[in-house]
Amino acid sequence: MSHTLQSVRGMNDILPDEAEFWELFEDTVRTWLKGYGYRPIRMPIVEPTPLFKRAIGEVTDIVEKEMYSFEDSLNGEQLTLRPEGTAGCVRAVIQHGLANQIPRRLYYIGQMFRHERPQKGRYRQFHQVGVEAIGFAGPDIDAEMILMGARLWDDLGLDGIELQINSLGQPDERAQHRAALIAYLEHYREILDEDGKRRLYTNPLRILDTKNPALQEMCAGAPKLMDYLGEASLAHFEGVQRVLRDAGVPFTINPRLVRGLDYYNLTVFEWVTDKLGAQGTVCAGGRYDGLVQQLGGKATPACGFAMGVERLIALIRESGGEPAASAPEVYVVHQGAAASRLAFRVAEGLRDDGLDVLLHCGGGAFKSQMKKADASGAAFAVIIGDDEAATGEAQLKSLREEGVAQRKLKVDDLAEAIFDHLIDSDDEQEQG
RNA sequence: GCGGCAUUAGCUCAGUCGGUAGAGCACUGGAUUGUGAUUCCAGGUGUCACCGGUUCGAUCCCGGUAUGUCGCCCCA
């Protein structure tokens, strides 16, 4: 195998066995989204670089070191492969005035790009299902979005995905807390480890997440964001929790849950599993009331979340999920010039009747054609040689049933005979 | 971006204390005329990831690179 041409690091081919599994997953997801009134939207994969800088935040890891940014050599535009979907979605909503229209519950499924070091569950090209609700201010939509997650895990047959929620409050509340927290941490500057010193002014909340036992006591006494939330913020958070309790969805409040993107406020949440190693978050989101205005639209509250498709698929696999084998119903075997012409007619005719048909192409002995028919997983082989071609007939052979004799039928009678067999075997399965 | 471990056939993996390599599955052809999944026989199964160094000689030892993987950082 030549190694001069291979896929870019962290960007993977999804081969047919896997891709069929993805399609099943996407079918489930689309059905689920439709059940909540969400409508699809498809944005470009490339957006102007400033969009992401403004939406995500200049000092975030994503913008500082993970974006695939480049200059369009033809016109000098600064462009970026989207590292997440919300910014582009909000841009599209503003550009087309969707906030004033009915479809304000939107979803998309597609590739995202982040230049990180790849490992299991983290890739440079990965896929997200993004769900956005534009123009909703109350805690009801936040709660509904969380409930949606619980239902999807059920639809996918997953369990053990735990819900964590938190409230970031409003930007001014968060800023006050941040200032108090930094002031508090500065008193302990000497005992901070290297990580802590580095994060003191970039991401002080993360310091409280440290696994260093020497810092635990200091962390316990740090100012808590919840104490800085105003009445309205607390009421919003309580509103979300009330719906969750009414619906019987268990959750834990994680005061250290912060999102990596600057645009979040109030409710944030994550669905987490311990079965995927270091990449345990399969779904995360929150409220972003300021983003629409920040990107040039009129002030519009909004809320959304994204799921990592690779991670969820891995989790389904971990739970024993296997794709259903994809097989045609009929494989058409033929040999000889006249038989080949009839075979095309037969195959197209059976497809007219709604059957999935694999027509053998490429010639070869009957024997090898039969091997391929078997390997295809087809329930029936239709066999056409010169004898059959001469009389407008074909042999119908069951490949999956024992003791069923091969029959010679007029080609026009094939479909009916096949359907009879398929119905019979369905009945047997139901009775069994 | 940092550290640990790994890379042998299309796939899953053996192996050589340094003397240019194996198994199973899959694949191809054959076992009297035109019939699969069971059997039998024959056969590609490969720069032993790539580049360089040590050596008479490297798939094996050493260095670098690439890719994967685990953890850190961060995130879906």
mmCIF file with all atom_site columns, N, CA and C in Angstrom, chain A residues 77-130:
data_model
loop_
_atom_site.group_PDB
_atom_site.id
_atom_site.type_symbol
_atom_site.label_atom_id
_atom_site.label_alt_id
_atom_site.label_comp_id
_atom_site.label_asym_id
_atom_site.label_entity_id
_atom_site.label_seq_id
_atom_site.pdbx_PDB_ins_code
_atom_site.Cartn_x
_atom_site.Cartn_y
_atom_site.Cartn_z
_atom_site.occupancy
_atom_site.B_iso_or_equiv
_atom_site.pdbx_formal_charge
_atom_site.auth_seq_id
_atom_site.auth_comp_id
_atom_site.auth_asym_id
_atom_site.auth_atom_id
_atom_site.pdbx_PDB_model_num
ATOM 1   N N  . GLU A 1 77  ? -10.120 36.662 0.739  1.00 0.00 ? 77  GLU A N  1
ATOM 2   C CA . GLU A 1 77  ? -11.033 36.578 1.884  1.00 0.00 ? 77  GLU A CA 1
ATOM 3   C C  . GLU A 1 77  ? -10.461 35.672 2.962  1.00 0.00 ? 77  GLU A C  1
ATOM 4   N N  . GLN A 1 78  ? -10.714 36.029 4.227  1.00 0.00 ? 78  GLN A N  1
ATOM 5   C CA . GLN A 1 78  ? -10.311 35.180 5.348  1.00 0.00 ? 78  GLN A CA 1
ATOM 6   C C  . GLN A 1 78  ? -11.439 34.211 5.658  1.00 0.00 ? 78  GLN A C  1
ATOM 7   N N  . LEU A 1 79  ? -11.178 32.934 5.491  1.00 0.00 ? 79  LEU A N  1
ATOM 8   C CA . LEU A 1 79  ? -12.215 31.914 5.635  1.00 0.00 ? 79  LEU A CA 1
ATOM 9   C C  . LEU A 1 79  ? -11.805 30.871 6.683  1.00 0.00 ? 79  LEU A C  1
ATOM 10  N N  . THR A 1 80  ? -12.795 30.180 7.225  1.00 0.00 ? 80  THR A N  1
ATOM 11  C CA . THR A 1 80  ? -12.540 29.158 8.236  1.00 0.00 ? 80  THR A CA 1
ATOM 12  C C  . THR A 1 80  ? -13.510 27.996 8.067  1.00 0.00 ? 80  THR A C  1
ATOM 13  N N  . LEU A 1 81  ? -12.964 26.774 8.179  1.00 0.00 ? 81  LEU A N  1
ATOM 14  C CA . LEU A 1 81  ? -13.817 25.588 8.247  1.00 0.00 ? 81  LEU A CA 1
ATOM 15  C C  . LEU A 1 81  ? -14.522 25.606 9.598  1.00 0.00 ? 81  LEU A C  1
ATOM 16  N N  . ARG A 1 82  ? -15.819 25.507 9.597  1.00 0.00 ? 82  ARG A N  1
ATOM 17  C CA . ARG A 1 82  ? -16.575 25.721 10.831 1.00 0.00 ? 82  ARG A CA 1
ATOM 18  C C  . ARG A 1 82  ? -16.144 24.768 11.946 1.00 0.00 ? 82  ARG A C  1
ATOM 19  N N  . PRO A 1 83  ? -15.812 25.323 13.130 1.00 0.00 ? 83  PRO A N  1
ATOM 20  C CA . PRO A 1 83  ? -15.449 24.480 14.273 1.00 0.00 ? 83  PRO A CA 1
ATOM 21  C C  . PRO A 1 83  ? -16.672 24.102 15.101 1.00 0.00 ? 83  PRO A C  1
ATOM 22  N N  . GLU A 1 84  ? -17.806 24.733 14.817 1.00 0.00 ? 84  GLU A N  1
ATOM 23  C CA . GLU A 1 84  ? -19.060 24.415 15.508 1.00 0.00 ? 84  GLU A CA 1
ATOM 24  C C  . GLU A 1 84  ? -20.176 25.003 14.661 1.00 0.00 ? 84  GLU A C  1
ATOM 25  N N  . GLY A 1 85  ? -21.415 24.675 14.977 1.00 0.00 ? 85  GLY A N  1
ATOM 26  C CA . GLY A 1 85  ? -22.497 25.026 14.077 1.00 0.00 ? 85  GLY A CA 1
ATOM 27  C C  . GLY A 1 85  ? -23.330 26.228 14.470 1.00 0.00 ? 85  GLY A C  1
ATOM 28  N N  . THR A 1 86  ? -23.310 26.587 15.751 1.00 0.00 ? 86  THR A N  1
ATOM 29  C CA . THR A 1 86  ? -24.234 27.625 16.213 1.00 0.00 ? 86  THR A CA 1
ATOM 30  C C  . THR A 1 86  ? -23.978 28.965 15.523 1.00 0.00 ? 86  THR A C  1
ATOM 31  N N  . ALA A 1 87  ? -22.705 29.318 15.377 1.00 0.00 ? 87  ALA A N  1
ATOM 32  C CA . ALA A 1 87  ? -22.389 30.626 14.795 1.00 0.00 ? 87  ALA A CA 1
ATOM 33  C C  . ALA A 1 87  ? -22.955 30.742 13.383 1.00 0.00 ? 87  ALA A C  1
ATOM 34  N N  . GLY A 1 88  ? -22.729 29.712 12.569 1.00 0.00 ? 88  GLY A N  1
ATOM 35  C CA . GLY A 1 88  ? -23.228 29.752 11.197 1.00 0.00 ? 88  GLY A CA 1
ATOM 36  C C  . GLY A 1 88  ? -24.745 29.735 11.151 1.00 0.00 ? 88  GLY A C  1
ATOM 37  N N  . CYS A 1 89  ? -25.347 28.981 12.051 1.00 0.00 ? 89  CYS A N  1
ATOM 38  C CA . CYS A 1 89  ? -26.803 28.901 12.094 1.00 0.00 ? 89  CYS A CA 1
ATOM 39  C C  . CYS A 1 89  ? -27.409 30.247 12.441 1.00 0.00 ? 89  CYS A C  1
ATOM 40  N N  . VAL A 1 90  ? -26.828 30.900 13.445 1.00 0.00 ? 90  VAL A N  1
ATOM 41  C CA . VAL A 1 90  ? -27.332 32.213 13.840 1.00 0.00 ? 90  VAL A CA 1
ATOM 42  C C  . VAL A 1 90  ? -27.099 33.228 12.718 1.00 0.00 ? 90  VAL A C  1
ATOM 43  N N  . ARG A 1 91  ? -25.964 33.125 12.075 1.00 0.00 ? 91  ARG A N  1
ATOM 44  C CA . ARG A 1 91  ? -25.693 34.000 10.927 1.00 0.00 ? 91  ARG A CA 1
ATOM 45  C C  . ARG A 1 91  ? -26.774 33.836 9.862  1.00 0.00 ? 91  ARG A C  1
ATOM 46  N N  . ALA A 1 92  ? -27.138 32.588 9.573  1.00 0.00 ? 92  ALA A N  1
ATOM 47  C CA . ALA A 1 92  ? -28.156 32.324 8.556  1.00 0.00 ? 92  ALA A CA 1
ATOM 48  C C  . ALA A 1 92  ? -29.517 32.863 8.992  1.00 0.00 ? 92  ALA A C  1
ATOM 49  N N  . VAL A 1 93  ? -29.804 32.691 10.275 1.00 0.00 ? 93  VAL A N  1
ATOM 50  C CA . VAL A 1 93  ? -31.086 33.182 10.810 1.00 0.00 ? 93  VAL A CA 1
ATOM 51  C C  . VAL A 1 93  ? -31.187 34.699 10.638 1.00 0.00 ? 93  VAL A C  1
ATOM 52  N N  . ILE A 1 94  ? -30.088 35.397 10.959 1.00 0.00 ? 94  ILE A N  1
ATOM 53  C CA . ILE A 1 94  ? -30.084 36.857 10.827 1.00 0.00 ? 94  ILE A CA 1
ATOM 54  C C  . ILE A 1 94  ? -30.187 37.257 9.357  1.00 0.00 ? 94  ILE A C  1
ATOM 55  N N  . GLN A 1 95  ? -29.354 36.599 8.544  1.00 0.00 ? 95  GLN A N  1
ATOM 56  C CA . GLN A 1 95  ? -29.269 36.972 7.130  1.00 0.00 ? 95  GLN A CA 1
ATOM 57  C C  . GLN A 1 95  ? -30.611 36.839 6.423  1.00 0.00 ? 95  GLN A C  1
ATOM 58  N N  . HIS A 1 96  ? -31.408 35.834 6.838  1.00 0.00 ? 96  HIS A N  1
ATOM 59  C CA . HIS A 1 96  ? -32.667 35.575 6.147  1.00 0.00 ? 96  HIS A CA 1
ATOM 60  C C  . HIS A 1 96  ? -33.891 35.944 6.964  1.00 0.00 ? 96  HIS A C  1
ATOM 61  N N  . GLY A 1 97  ? -33.668 36.623 8.071  1.00 0.00 ? 97  GLY A N  1
ATOM 62  C CA . GLY A 1 97  ? -34.796 37.085 8.874  1.00 0.00 ? 97  GLY A CA 1
ATOM 63  C C  . GLY A 1 97  ? -35.643 35.980 9.462  1.00 0.00 ? 97  GLY A C  1
ATOM 64  N N  . LEU A 1 98  ? -35.043 34.847 9.725  1.00 0.00 ? 98  LEU A N  1
ATOM 65  C CA . LEU A 1 98  ? -35.835 33.706 10.200 1.00 0.00 ? 98  LEU A CA 1
ATOM 66  C C  . LEU A 1 98  ? -36.384 33.905 11.608 1.00 0.00 ? 98  LEU A C  1
ATOM 67  N N  . ALA A 1 99  ? -35.774 34.804 12.367 1.00 0.00 ? 99  ALA A N  1
ATOM 68  C CA . ALA A 1 99  ? -36.210 34.967 13.751 1.00 0.00 ? 99  ALA A CA 1
ATOM 69  C C  . ALA A 1 99  ? -37.653 35.434 13.817 1.00 0.00 ? 99  ALA A C  1
ATOM 70  N N  . ASN A 1 100 ? -38.122 36.076 12.731 1.00 0.00 ? 100 ASN A N  1
ATOM 71  C CA . ASN A 1 100 ? -39.498 36.576 12.726 1.00 0.00 ? 100 ASN A CA 1
ATOM 72  C C  . ASN A 1 100 ? -40.471 35.560 12.150 1.00 0.00 ? 100 ASN A C  1
ATOM 73  N N  . GLN A 1 101 ? -39.976 34.420 11.755 1.00 0.00 ? 101 GLN A N  1
ATOM 74  C CA . GLN A 1 101 ? -40.839 33.460 11.073 1.00 0.00 ? 101 GLN A CA 1
ATOM 75  C C  . GLN A 1 101 ? -41.078 32.228 11.936 1.00 0.00 ? 101 GLN A C  1
ATOM 76  N N  . ILE A 1 102 ? -41.922 31.373 11.427 1.00 0.00 ? 102 ILE A N  1
ATOM 77  C CA . ILE A 1 102 ? -42.329 30.201 12.182 1.00 0.00 ? 102 ILE A CA 1
ATOM 78  C C  . ILE A 1 102 ? -41.186 29.224 12.481 1.00 0.00 ? 102 ILE A C  1
ATOM 79  N N  . PRO A 1 103 ? -40.358 28.886 11.505 1.00 0.00 ? 103 PRO A N  1
ATOM 80  C CA . PRO A 1 103 ? -39.367 27.843 11.817 1.00 0.00 ? 103 PRO A CA 1
ATOM 81  C C  . PRO A 1 103 ? -38.253 28.370 12.699 1.00 0.00 ? 103 PRO A C  1
ATOM 82  N N  . ARG A 1 104 ? -38.522 28.438 13.964 1.00 0.00 ? 104 ARG A N  1
ATOM 83  C CA . ARG A 1 104 ? -37.499 28.919 14.873 1.00 0.00 ? 104 ARG A CA 1
ATOM 84  C C  . ARG A 1 104 ? -36.884 27.780 15.661 1.00 0.00 ? 104 ARG A C  1
ATOM 85  N N  . ARG A 1 105 ? -37.368 26.580 15.400 1.00 0.00 ? 105 ARG A N  1
ATOM 86  C CA . ARG A 1 105 ? -36.704 25.393 15.962 1.00 0.00 ? 105 ARG A CA 1
ATOM 87  C C  . ARG A 1 105 ? -35.965 24.727 14.807 1.00 0.00 ? 105 ARG A C  1
ATOM 88  N N  . LEU A 1 106 ? -34.661 24.756 14.871 1.00 0.00 ? 106 LEU A N  1
ATOM 89  C CA . LEU A 1 106 ? -33.845 24.353 13.734 1.00 0.00 ? 106 LEU A CA 1
ATOM 90  C C  . LEU A 1 106 ? -32.837 23.275 14.134 1.00 0.00 ? 106 LEU A C  1
ATOM 91  N N  . TYR A 1 107 ? -32.502 22.423 13.169 1.00 0.00 ? 107 TYR A N  1
ATOM 92  C CA . TYR A 1 107 ? -31.424 21.458 13.419 1.00 0.00 ? 107 TYR A CA 1
ATOM 93  C C  . TYR A 1 107 ? -30.592 21.262 12.169 1.00 0.00 ? 107 TYR A C  1
ATOM 94  N N  . TYR A 1 108 ? -29.399 20.763 12.385 1.00 0.00 ? 108 TYR A N  1
ATOM 95  C CA . TYR A 1 108 ? -28.501 20.444 11.281 1.00 0.00 ? 108 TYR A CA 1
ATOM 96  C C  . TYR A 1 108 ? -27.631 19.269 11.703 1.00 0.00 ? 108 TYR A C  1
ATOM 97  N N  . ILE A 1 109 ? -27.161 18.546 10.728 1.00 0.00 ? 109 ILE A N  1
ATOM 98  C CA . ILE A 1 109 ? -26.224 17.447 10.979 1.00 0.00 ? 109 ILE A CA 1
ATOM 99  C C  . ILE A 1 109 ? -25.069 17.634 10.018 1.00 0.00 ? 109 ILE A C  1
ATOM 100 N N  . GLY A 1 110 ? -23.852 17.650 10.545 1.00 0.00 ? 110 GLY A N  1
ATOM 101 C CA . GLY A 1 110 ? -22.762 17.823 9.594  1.00 0.00 ? 110 GLY A CA 1
ATOM 102 C C  . GLY A 1 110 ? -21.387 17.872 10.223 1.00 0.00 ? 110 GLY A C  1
ATOM 103 N N  . GLN A 1 111 ? -20.400 18.031 9.355  1.00 0.00 ? 111 GLN A N  1
ATOM 104 C CA . GLN A 1 111 ? -19.004 18.040 9.760  1.00 0.00 ? 111 GLN A CA 1
ATOM 105 C C  . GLN A 1 111 ? -18.627 19.325 10.476 1.00 0.00 ? 111 GLN A C  1
ATOM 106 N N  . MET A 1 112 ? -17.755 19.188 11.450 1.00 0.00 ? 112 MET A N  1
ATOM 107 C CA . MET A 1 112 ? -17.112 20.319 12.097 1.00 0.00 ? 112 MET A CA 1
ATOM 108 C C  . MET A 1 112 ? -15.604 20.031 12.065 1.00 0.00 ? 112 MET A C  1
ATOM 109 N N  . PHE A 1 113 ? -14.808 21.086 12.208 1.00 0.00 ? 113 PHE A N  1
ATOM 110 C CA . PHE A 1 113 ? -13.363 20.913 12.082 1.00 0.00 ? 113 PHE A CA 1
ATOM 111 C C  . PHE A 1 113 ? -12.634 21.618 13.220 1.00 0.00 ? 113 PHE A C  1
ATOM 112 N N  . ARG A 1 114 ? -11.829 20.875 13.937 1.00 0.00 ? 114 ARG A N  1
ATOM 113 C CA . ARG A 1 114 ? -10.983 21.491 14.963 1.00 0.00 ? 114 ARG A CA 1
ATOM 114 C C  . ARG A 1 114 ? -9.619  20.833 14.926 1.00 0.00 ? 114 ARG A C  1
ATOM 115 N N  . HIS A 1 115 ? -8.586  21.668 14.891 1.00 0.00 ? 115 HIS A N  1
ATOM 116 C CA . HIS A 1 115 ? -7.224  21.147 14.807 1.00 0.00 ? 115 HIS A CA 1
ATOM 117 C C  . HIS A 1 115 ? -6.737  20.796 16.213 1.00 0.00 ? 115 HIS A C  1
ATOM 118 N N  . GLU A 1 116 ? -7.163  19.622 16.682 1.00 0.00 ? 116 GLU A N  1
ATOM 119 C CA . GLU A 1 116 ? -6.738  19.120 17.978 1.00 0.00 ? 116 GLU A CA 1
ATOM 120 C C  . GLU A 1 116 ? -5.951  17.848 17.764 1.00 0.00 ? 116 GLU A C  1
ATOM 121 N N  . ARG A 1 117 ? -5.301  17.380 18.799 1.00 0.00 ? 117 ARG A N  1
ATOM 122 C CA . ARG A 1 117 ? -4.620  16.100 18.679 1.00 0.00 ? 117 ARG A CA 1
ATOM 123 C C  . ARG A 1 117 ? -5.652  14.984 18.734 1.00 0.00 ? 117 ARG A C  1
ATOM 124 N N  . PRO A 1 118 ? -5.716  14.152 17.692 1.00 0.00 ? 118 PRO A N  1
ATOM 125 C CA . PRO A 1 118 ? -6.784  13.153 17.636 1.00 0.00 ? 118 PRO A CA 1
ATOM 126 C C  . PRO A 1 118 ? -6.595  12.065 18.684 1.00 0.00 ? 118 PRO A C  1
ATOM 127 N N  . GLN A 1 119 ? -7.683  11.574 19.189 1.00 0.00 ? 119 GLN A N  1
ATOM 128 C CA . GLN A 1 119 ? -7.716  10.350 19.965 1.00 0.00 ? 119 GLN A CA 1
ATOM 129 C C  . GLN A 1 119 ? -9.143  9.832  19.906 1.00 0.00 ? 119 GLN A C  1
ATOM 130 N N  . LYS A 1 120 ? -9.379  8.720  20.561 1.00 0.00 ? 120 LYS A N  1
ATOM 131 C CA . LYS A 1 120 ? -10.701 8.124  20.477 1.00 0.00 ? 120 LYS A CA 1
ATOM 132 C C  . LYS A 1 120 ? -11.775 9.134  20.891 1.00 0.00 ? 120 LYS A C  1
ATOM 133 N N  . GLY A 1 121 ? -12.769 9.323  20.044 1.00 0.00 ? 121 GLY A N  1
ATOM 134 C CA . GLY A 1 121 ? -13.849 10.237 20.369 1.00 0.00 ? 121 GLY A CA 1
ATOM 135 C C  . GLY A 1 121 ? -13.505 11.694 20.119 1.00 0.00 ? 121 GLY A C  1
ATOM 136 N N  . ARG A 1 122 ? -12.308 11.941 19.574 1.00 0.00 ? 122 ARG A N  1
ATOM 137 C CA . ARG A 1 122 ? -11.957 13.322 19.244 1.00 0.00 ? 122 ARG A CA 1
ATOM 138 C C  . ARG A 1 122 ? -11.175 13.344 17.943 1.00 0.00 ? 122 ARG A C  1
ATOM 139 N N  . TYR A 1 123 ? -11.738 13.987 16.958 1.00 0.00 ? 123 TYR A N  1
ATOM 140 C CA . TYR A 1 123 ? -11.152 13.973 15.630 1.00 0.00 ? 123 TYR A CA 1
ATOM 141 C C  . TYR A 1 123 ? -11.103 15.383 15.065 1.00 0.00 ? 123 TYR A C  1
ATOM 142 N N  . ARG A 1 124 ? -10.287 15.557 14.049 1.00 0.00 ? 124 ARG A N  1
ATOM 143 C CA . ARG A 1 124 ? -10.156 16.896 13.471 1.00 0.00 ? 124 ARG A CA 1
ATOM 144 C C  . ARG A 1 124 ? -11.331 17.223 12.574 1.00 0.00 ? 124 ARG A C  1
ATOM 145 N N  . GLN A 1 125 ? -11.847 16.197 11.901 1.00 0.00 ? 125 GLN A N  1
ATOM 146 C CA . GLN A 1 125 ? -13.166 16.365 11.292 1.00 0.00 ? 125 GLN A CA 1
ATOM 147 C C  . GLN A 1 125 ? -14.108 15.464 12.072 1.00 0.00 ? 125 GLN A C  1
ATOM 148 N N  . PHE A 1 126 ? -15.128 16.048 12.641 1.00 0.00 ? 126 PHE A N  1
ATOM 149 C CA . PHE A 1 126 ? -16.097 15.240 13.378 1.00 0.00 ? 126 PHE A CA 1
ATOM 150 C C  . PHE A 1 126 ? -17.488 15.753 13.035 1.00 0.00 ? 126 PHE A C  1
ATOM 151 N N  . HIS A 1 127 ? -18.478 15.048 13.527 1.00 0.00 ? 127 HIS A N  1
ATOM 152 C CA . HIS A 1 127 ? -19.848 15.386 13.141 1.00 0.00 ? 127 HIS A CA 1
ATOM 153 C C  . HIS A 1 127 ? -20.686 15.724 14.360 1.00 0.00 ? 127 HIS A C  1
ATOM 154 N N  . GLN A 1 128 ? -21.495 16.722 14.180 1.00 0.00 ? 128 GLN A N  1
ATOM 155 C CA . GLN A 1 128 ? -22.421 17.095 15.242 1.00 0.00 ? 128 GLN A CA 1
ATOM 156 C C  . GLN A 1 128 ? -23.843 17.127 14.715 1.00 0.00 ? 128 GLN A C  1
ATOM 157 N N  . VAL A 1 129 ? -24.762 16.770 15.604 1.00 0.00 ? 129 VAL A N  1
ATOM 158 C CA . VAL A 1 129 ? -26.160 17.124 15.397 1.00 0.00 ? 129 VAL A CA 1
ATOM 159 C C  . VAL A 1 129 ? -26.372 18.382 16.221 1.00 0.00 ? 129 VAL A C  1
ATOM 160 N N  . GLY A 1 130 ? -26.707 19.462 15.565 1.00 0.00 ? 130 GLY A N  1
ATOM 161 C CA . GLY A 1 130 ? -26.911 20.722 16.270 1.00 0.00 ? 130 GLY A CA 1
ATOM 162 C C  . GLY A 1 130 ? -28.396 21.044 16.320 1.00 0.00 ? 130 GLY A C  1
#
